[in-house]
mmCIF file of C-alpha atoms in Angstrom:
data_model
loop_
_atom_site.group_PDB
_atom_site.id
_atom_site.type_symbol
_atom_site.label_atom_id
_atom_site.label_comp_id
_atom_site.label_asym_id
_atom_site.label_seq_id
_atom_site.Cartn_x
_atom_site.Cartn_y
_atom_site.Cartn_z
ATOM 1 C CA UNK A 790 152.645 162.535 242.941
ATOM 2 C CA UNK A 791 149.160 162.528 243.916
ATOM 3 C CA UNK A 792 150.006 163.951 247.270
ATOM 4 C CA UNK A 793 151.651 167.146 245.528
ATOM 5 C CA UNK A 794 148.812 167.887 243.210
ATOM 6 C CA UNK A 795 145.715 167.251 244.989
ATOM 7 C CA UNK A 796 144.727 169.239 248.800
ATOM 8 C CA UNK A 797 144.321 166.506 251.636
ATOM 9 C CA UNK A 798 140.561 166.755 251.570
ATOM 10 C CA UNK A 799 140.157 166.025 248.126
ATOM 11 C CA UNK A 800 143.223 163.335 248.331
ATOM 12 C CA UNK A 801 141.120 161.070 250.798
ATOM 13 C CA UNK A 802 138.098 161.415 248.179
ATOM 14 C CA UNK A 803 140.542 159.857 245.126
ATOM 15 C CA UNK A 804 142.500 157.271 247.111
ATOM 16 C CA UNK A 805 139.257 154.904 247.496
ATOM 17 C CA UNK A 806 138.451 155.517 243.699
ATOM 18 C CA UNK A 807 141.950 155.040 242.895
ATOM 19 C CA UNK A 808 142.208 151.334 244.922
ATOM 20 C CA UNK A 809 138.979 150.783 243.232
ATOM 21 C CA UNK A 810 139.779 151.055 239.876
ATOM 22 C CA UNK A 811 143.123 149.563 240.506
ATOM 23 C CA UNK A 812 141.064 146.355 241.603
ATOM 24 C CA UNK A 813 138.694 146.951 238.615
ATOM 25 C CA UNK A 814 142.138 146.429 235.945
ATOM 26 C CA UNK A 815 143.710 143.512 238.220
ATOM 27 C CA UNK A 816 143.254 140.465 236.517
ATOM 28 C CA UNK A 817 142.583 137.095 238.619
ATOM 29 C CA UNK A 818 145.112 134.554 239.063
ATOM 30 C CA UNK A 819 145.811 132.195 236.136
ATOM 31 C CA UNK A 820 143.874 128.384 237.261
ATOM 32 C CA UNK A 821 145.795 125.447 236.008
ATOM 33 C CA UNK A 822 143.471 123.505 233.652
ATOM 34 C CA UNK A 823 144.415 120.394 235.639
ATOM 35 C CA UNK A 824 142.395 121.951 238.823
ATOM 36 C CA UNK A 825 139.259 121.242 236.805
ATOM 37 C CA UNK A 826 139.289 117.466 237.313
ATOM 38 C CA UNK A 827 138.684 115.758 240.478
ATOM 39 C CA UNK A 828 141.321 114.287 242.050
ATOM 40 C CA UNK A 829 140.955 110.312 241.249
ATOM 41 C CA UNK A 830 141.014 111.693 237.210
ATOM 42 C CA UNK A 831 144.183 113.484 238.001
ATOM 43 C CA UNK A 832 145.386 110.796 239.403
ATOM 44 C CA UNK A 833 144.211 108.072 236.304
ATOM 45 C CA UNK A 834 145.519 110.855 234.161
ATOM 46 C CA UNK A 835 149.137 110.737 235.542
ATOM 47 C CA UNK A 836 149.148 106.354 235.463
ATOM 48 C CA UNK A 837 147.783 107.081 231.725
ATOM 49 C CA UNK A 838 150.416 106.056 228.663
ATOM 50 C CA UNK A 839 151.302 109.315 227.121
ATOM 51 C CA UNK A 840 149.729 110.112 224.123
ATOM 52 C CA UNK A 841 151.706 111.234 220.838
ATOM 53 C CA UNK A 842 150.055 114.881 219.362
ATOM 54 C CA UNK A 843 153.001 115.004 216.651
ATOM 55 C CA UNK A 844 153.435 114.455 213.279
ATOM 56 C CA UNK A 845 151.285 115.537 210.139
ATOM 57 C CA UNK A 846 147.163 115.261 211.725
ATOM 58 C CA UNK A 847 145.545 114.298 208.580
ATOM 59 C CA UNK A 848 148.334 110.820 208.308
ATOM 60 C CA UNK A 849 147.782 110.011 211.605
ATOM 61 C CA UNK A 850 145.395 107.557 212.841
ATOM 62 C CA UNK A 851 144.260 110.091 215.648
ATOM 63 C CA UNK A 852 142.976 112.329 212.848
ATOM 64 C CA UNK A 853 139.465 113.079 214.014
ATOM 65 C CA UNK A 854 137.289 115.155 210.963
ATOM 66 C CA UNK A 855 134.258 114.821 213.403
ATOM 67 C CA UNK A 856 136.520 117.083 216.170
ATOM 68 C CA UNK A 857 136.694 116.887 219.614
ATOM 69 C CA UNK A 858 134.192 113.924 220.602
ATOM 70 C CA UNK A 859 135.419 111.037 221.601
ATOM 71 C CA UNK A 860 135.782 108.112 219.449
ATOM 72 C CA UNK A 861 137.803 105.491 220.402
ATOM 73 C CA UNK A 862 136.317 103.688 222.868
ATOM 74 C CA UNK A 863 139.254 101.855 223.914
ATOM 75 C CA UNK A 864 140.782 104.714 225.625
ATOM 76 C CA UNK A 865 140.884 104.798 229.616
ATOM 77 C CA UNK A 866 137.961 105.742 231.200
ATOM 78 C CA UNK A 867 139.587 109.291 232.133
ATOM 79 C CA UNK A 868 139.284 110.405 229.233
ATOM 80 C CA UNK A 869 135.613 110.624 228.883
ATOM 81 C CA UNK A 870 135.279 111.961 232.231
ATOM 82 C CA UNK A 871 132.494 113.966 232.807
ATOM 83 C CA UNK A 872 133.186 113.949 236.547
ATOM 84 C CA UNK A 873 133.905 117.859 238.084
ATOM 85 C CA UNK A 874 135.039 119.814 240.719
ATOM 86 C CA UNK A 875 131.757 120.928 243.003
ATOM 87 C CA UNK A 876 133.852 123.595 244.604
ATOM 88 C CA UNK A 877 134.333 125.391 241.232
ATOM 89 C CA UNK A 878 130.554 126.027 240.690
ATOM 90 C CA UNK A 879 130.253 129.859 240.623
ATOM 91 C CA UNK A 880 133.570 130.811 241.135
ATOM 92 C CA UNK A 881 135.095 133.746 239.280
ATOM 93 C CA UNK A 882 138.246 132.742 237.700
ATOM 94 C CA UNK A 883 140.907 133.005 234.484
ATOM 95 C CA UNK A 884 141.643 129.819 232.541
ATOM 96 C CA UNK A 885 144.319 130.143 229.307
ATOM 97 C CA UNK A 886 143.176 128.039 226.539
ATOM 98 C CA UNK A 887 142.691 127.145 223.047
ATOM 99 C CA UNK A 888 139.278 128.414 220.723
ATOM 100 C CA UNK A 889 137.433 126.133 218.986
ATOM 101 C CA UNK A 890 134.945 128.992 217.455
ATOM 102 C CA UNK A 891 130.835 128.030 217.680
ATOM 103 C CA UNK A 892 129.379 130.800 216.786
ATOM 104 C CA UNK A 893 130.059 134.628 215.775
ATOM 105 C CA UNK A 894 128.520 137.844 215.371
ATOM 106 C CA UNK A 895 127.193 140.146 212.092
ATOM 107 C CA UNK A 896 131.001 141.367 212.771
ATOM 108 C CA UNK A 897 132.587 137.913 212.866
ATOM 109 C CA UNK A 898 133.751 137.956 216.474
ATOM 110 C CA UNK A 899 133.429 134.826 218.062
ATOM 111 C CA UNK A 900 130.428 134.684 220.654
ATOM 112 C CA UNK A 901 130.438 130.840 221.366
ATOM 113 C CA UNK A 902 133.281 128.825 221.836
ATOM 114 C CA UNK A 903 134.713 125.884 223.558
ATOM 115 C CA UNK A 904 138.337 126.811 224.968
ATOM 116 C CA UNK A 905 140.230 123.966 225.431
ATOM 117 C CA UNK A 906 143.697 123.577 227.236
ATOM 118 C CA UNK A 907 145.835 122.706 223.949
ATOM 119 C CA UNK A 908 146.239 123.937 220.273
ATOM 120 C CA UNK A 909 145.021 121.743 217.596
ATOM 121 C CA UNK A 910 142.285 119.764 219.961
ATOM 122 C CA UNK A 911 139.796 119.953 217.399
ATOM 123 C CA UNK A 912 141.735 117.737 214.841
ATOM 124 C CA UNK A 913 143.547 115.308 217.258
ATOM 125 C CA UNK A 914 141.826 112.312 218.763
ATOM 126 C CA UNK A 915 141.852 111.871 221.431
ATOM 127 C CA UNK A 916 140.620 115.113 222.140
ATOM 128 C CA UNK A 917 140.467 116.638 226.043
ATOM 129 C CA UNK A 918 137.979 114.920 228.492
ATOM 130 C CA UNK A 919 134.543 116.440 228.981
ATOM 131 C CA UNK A 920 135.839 117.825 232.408
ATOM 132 C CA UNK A 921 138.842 119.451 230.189
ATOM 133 C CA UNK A 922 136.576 121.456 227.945
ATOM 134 C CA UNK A 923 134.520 124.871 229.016
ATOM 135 C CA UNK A 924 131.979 126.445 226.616
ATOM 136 C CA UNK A 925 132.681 130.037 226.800
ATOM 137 C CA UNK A 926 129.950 132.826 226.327
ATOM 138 C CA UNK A 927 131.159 135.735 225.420
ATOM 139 C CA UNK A 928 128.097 138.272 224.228
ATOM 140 C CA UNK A 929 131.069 141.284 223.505
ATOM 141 C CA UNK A 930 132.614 138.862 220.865
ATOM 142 C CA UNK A 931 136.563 138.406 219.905
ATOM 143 C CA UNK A 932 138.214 138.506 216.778
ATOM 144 C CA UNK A 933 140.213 135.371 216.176
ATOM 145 C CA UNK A 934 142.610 135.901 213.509
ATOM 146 C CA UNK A 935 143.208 131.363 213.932
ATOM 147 C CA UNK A 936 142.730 128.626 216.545
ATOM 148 C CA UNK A 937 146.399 128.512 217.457
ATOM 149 C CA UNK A 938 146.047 132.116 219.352
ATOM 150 C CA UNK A 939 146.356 131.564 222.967
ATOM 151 C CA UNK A 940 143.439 133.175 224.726
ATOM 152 C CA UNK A 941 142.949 134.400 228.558
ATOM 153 C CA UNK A 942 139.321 133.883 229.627
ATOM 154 C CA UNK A 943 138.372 135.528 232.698
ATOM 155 C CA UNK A 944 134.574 134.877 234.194
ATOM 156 C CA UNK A 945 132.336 132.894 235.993
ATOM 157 C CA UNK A 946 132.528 128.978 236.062
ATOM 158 C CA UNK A 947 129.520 126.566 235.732
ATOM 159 C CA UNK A 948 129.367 123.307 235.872
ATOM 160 C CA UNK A 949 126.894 122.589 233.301
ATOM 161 C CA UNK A 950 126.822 119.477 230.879
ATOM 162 C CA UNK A 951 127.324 120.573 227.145
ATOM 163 C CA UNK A 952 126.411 118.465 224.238
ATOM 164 C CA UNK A 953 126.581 118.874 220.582
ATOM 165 C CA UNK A 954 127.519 117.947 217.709
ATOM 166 C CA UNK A 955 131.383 118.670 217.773
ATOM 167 C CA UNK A 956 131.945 118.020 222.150
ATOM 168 C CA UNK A 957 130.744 117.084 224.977
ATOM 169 C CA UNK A 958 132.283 119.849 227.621
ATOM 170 C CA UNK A 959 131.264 119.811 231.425
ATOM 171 C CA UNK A 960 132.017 123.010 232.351
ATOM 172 C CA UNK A 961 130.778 126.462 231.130
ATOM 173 C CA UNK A 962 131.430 130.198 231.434
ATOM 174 C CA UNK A 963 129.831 133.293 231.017
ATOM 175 C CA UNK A 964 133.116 135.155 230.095
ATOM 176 C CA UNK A 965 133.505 138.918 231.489
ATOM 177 C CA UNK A 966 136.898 138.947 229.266
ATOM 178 C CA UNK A 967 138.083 137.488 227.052
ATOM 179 C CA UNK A 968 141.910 138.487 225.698
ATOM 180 C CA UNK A 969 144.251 137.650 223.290
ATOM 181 C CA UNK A 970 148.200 136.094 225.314
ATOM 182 C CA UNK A 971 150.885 138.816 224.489
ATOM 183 C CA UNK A 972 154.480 138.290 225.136
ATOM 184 C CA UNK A 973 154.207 140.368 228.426
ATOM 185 C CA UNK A 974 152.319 137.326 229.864
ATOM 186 C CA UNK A 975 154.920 135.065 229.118
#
């Protein structure tokens, strides 16, 4: 099509532009939450018992009202891993997660928020690892309409210990975007 409408000088002008802002709407691949712990977690991880996330959160004894830090100290140590992956530091990538809102703006997007790799982390106990949690900065803000919407989060990684009052995370992002799943994704 472009060939037909466009003279061959002019052609060779759009084709760069055209690659470009091809590149500009690619999104990056999709990183497996799992690639954000070291290898020896991964491994403790797997040997772990499996933990049960069902039934009604408030009955259960791994209700947590004080959200995602730890409190039983009688879990395995992998779960309050803090440990990370050095090779992750700076890289641009996309991670699909959970929000767990922190902050929002004078339009009630959300600006501040830990993403997390599983609905409902903020009421079960015990909640992701440290190395399992990312604070994500997001200046632009996003509308949430709940914390079960599945989010894409596309930016740059840090490692960077994060402590407050509802986690400890040891990762965080500066977010470039920040998008809601659709069914196309699925």
């Amino acid at each position: 099509m472009l060939s037909r409408c466009v003279s061959p000088p002019v052609r060779y002008l759009l084709l760069p532009l055209l690659f470009i802002s091809t590149l500009a709407c690619a999104e990056l691949p999709e990183t497996d939450w799992l690639e954000l712990m070291p290898p020896q977690d991964r491994a403790a991880l797997d040997a772990m018992p499996e933990i049960d996330h069902q039934g009604a959160e408030q009955d259960s004894e791994f209700y947590n009202p004080g959200g995602l830090k730890q409190q039983d100290k009688n879990l395995p140590a992998v779960m309050y891993s803090t440990s990370t992956v050095a090779a992750l530091n700076g890289q641009a990538l996309r991670l699909g997660g959970y929000p767990v809102p922190l902050e929002t703006d004078r339009q009630g997007r959300s600006t501040l928020f830990f993403l997390v790799p599983y609905p409902g982390a903020c009421i079960h106990v015990p909640p992701p690892p440290p190395n399992q949690l990312v604070l994500v900065r997001y200046p632009k803000g996003i509308e949430l309409e709940d914390i079960y919407t599945p989010l894409w989060v596309s930016g740059t990684l840090k490692i960077e210990q994060v402590n407050n009052e509802l986690a400890d995370a040891a990762y965080a992002m500066q977010a470039d975007a920040v998008r809601v799943v659709t069914d196309k994704d699925l």
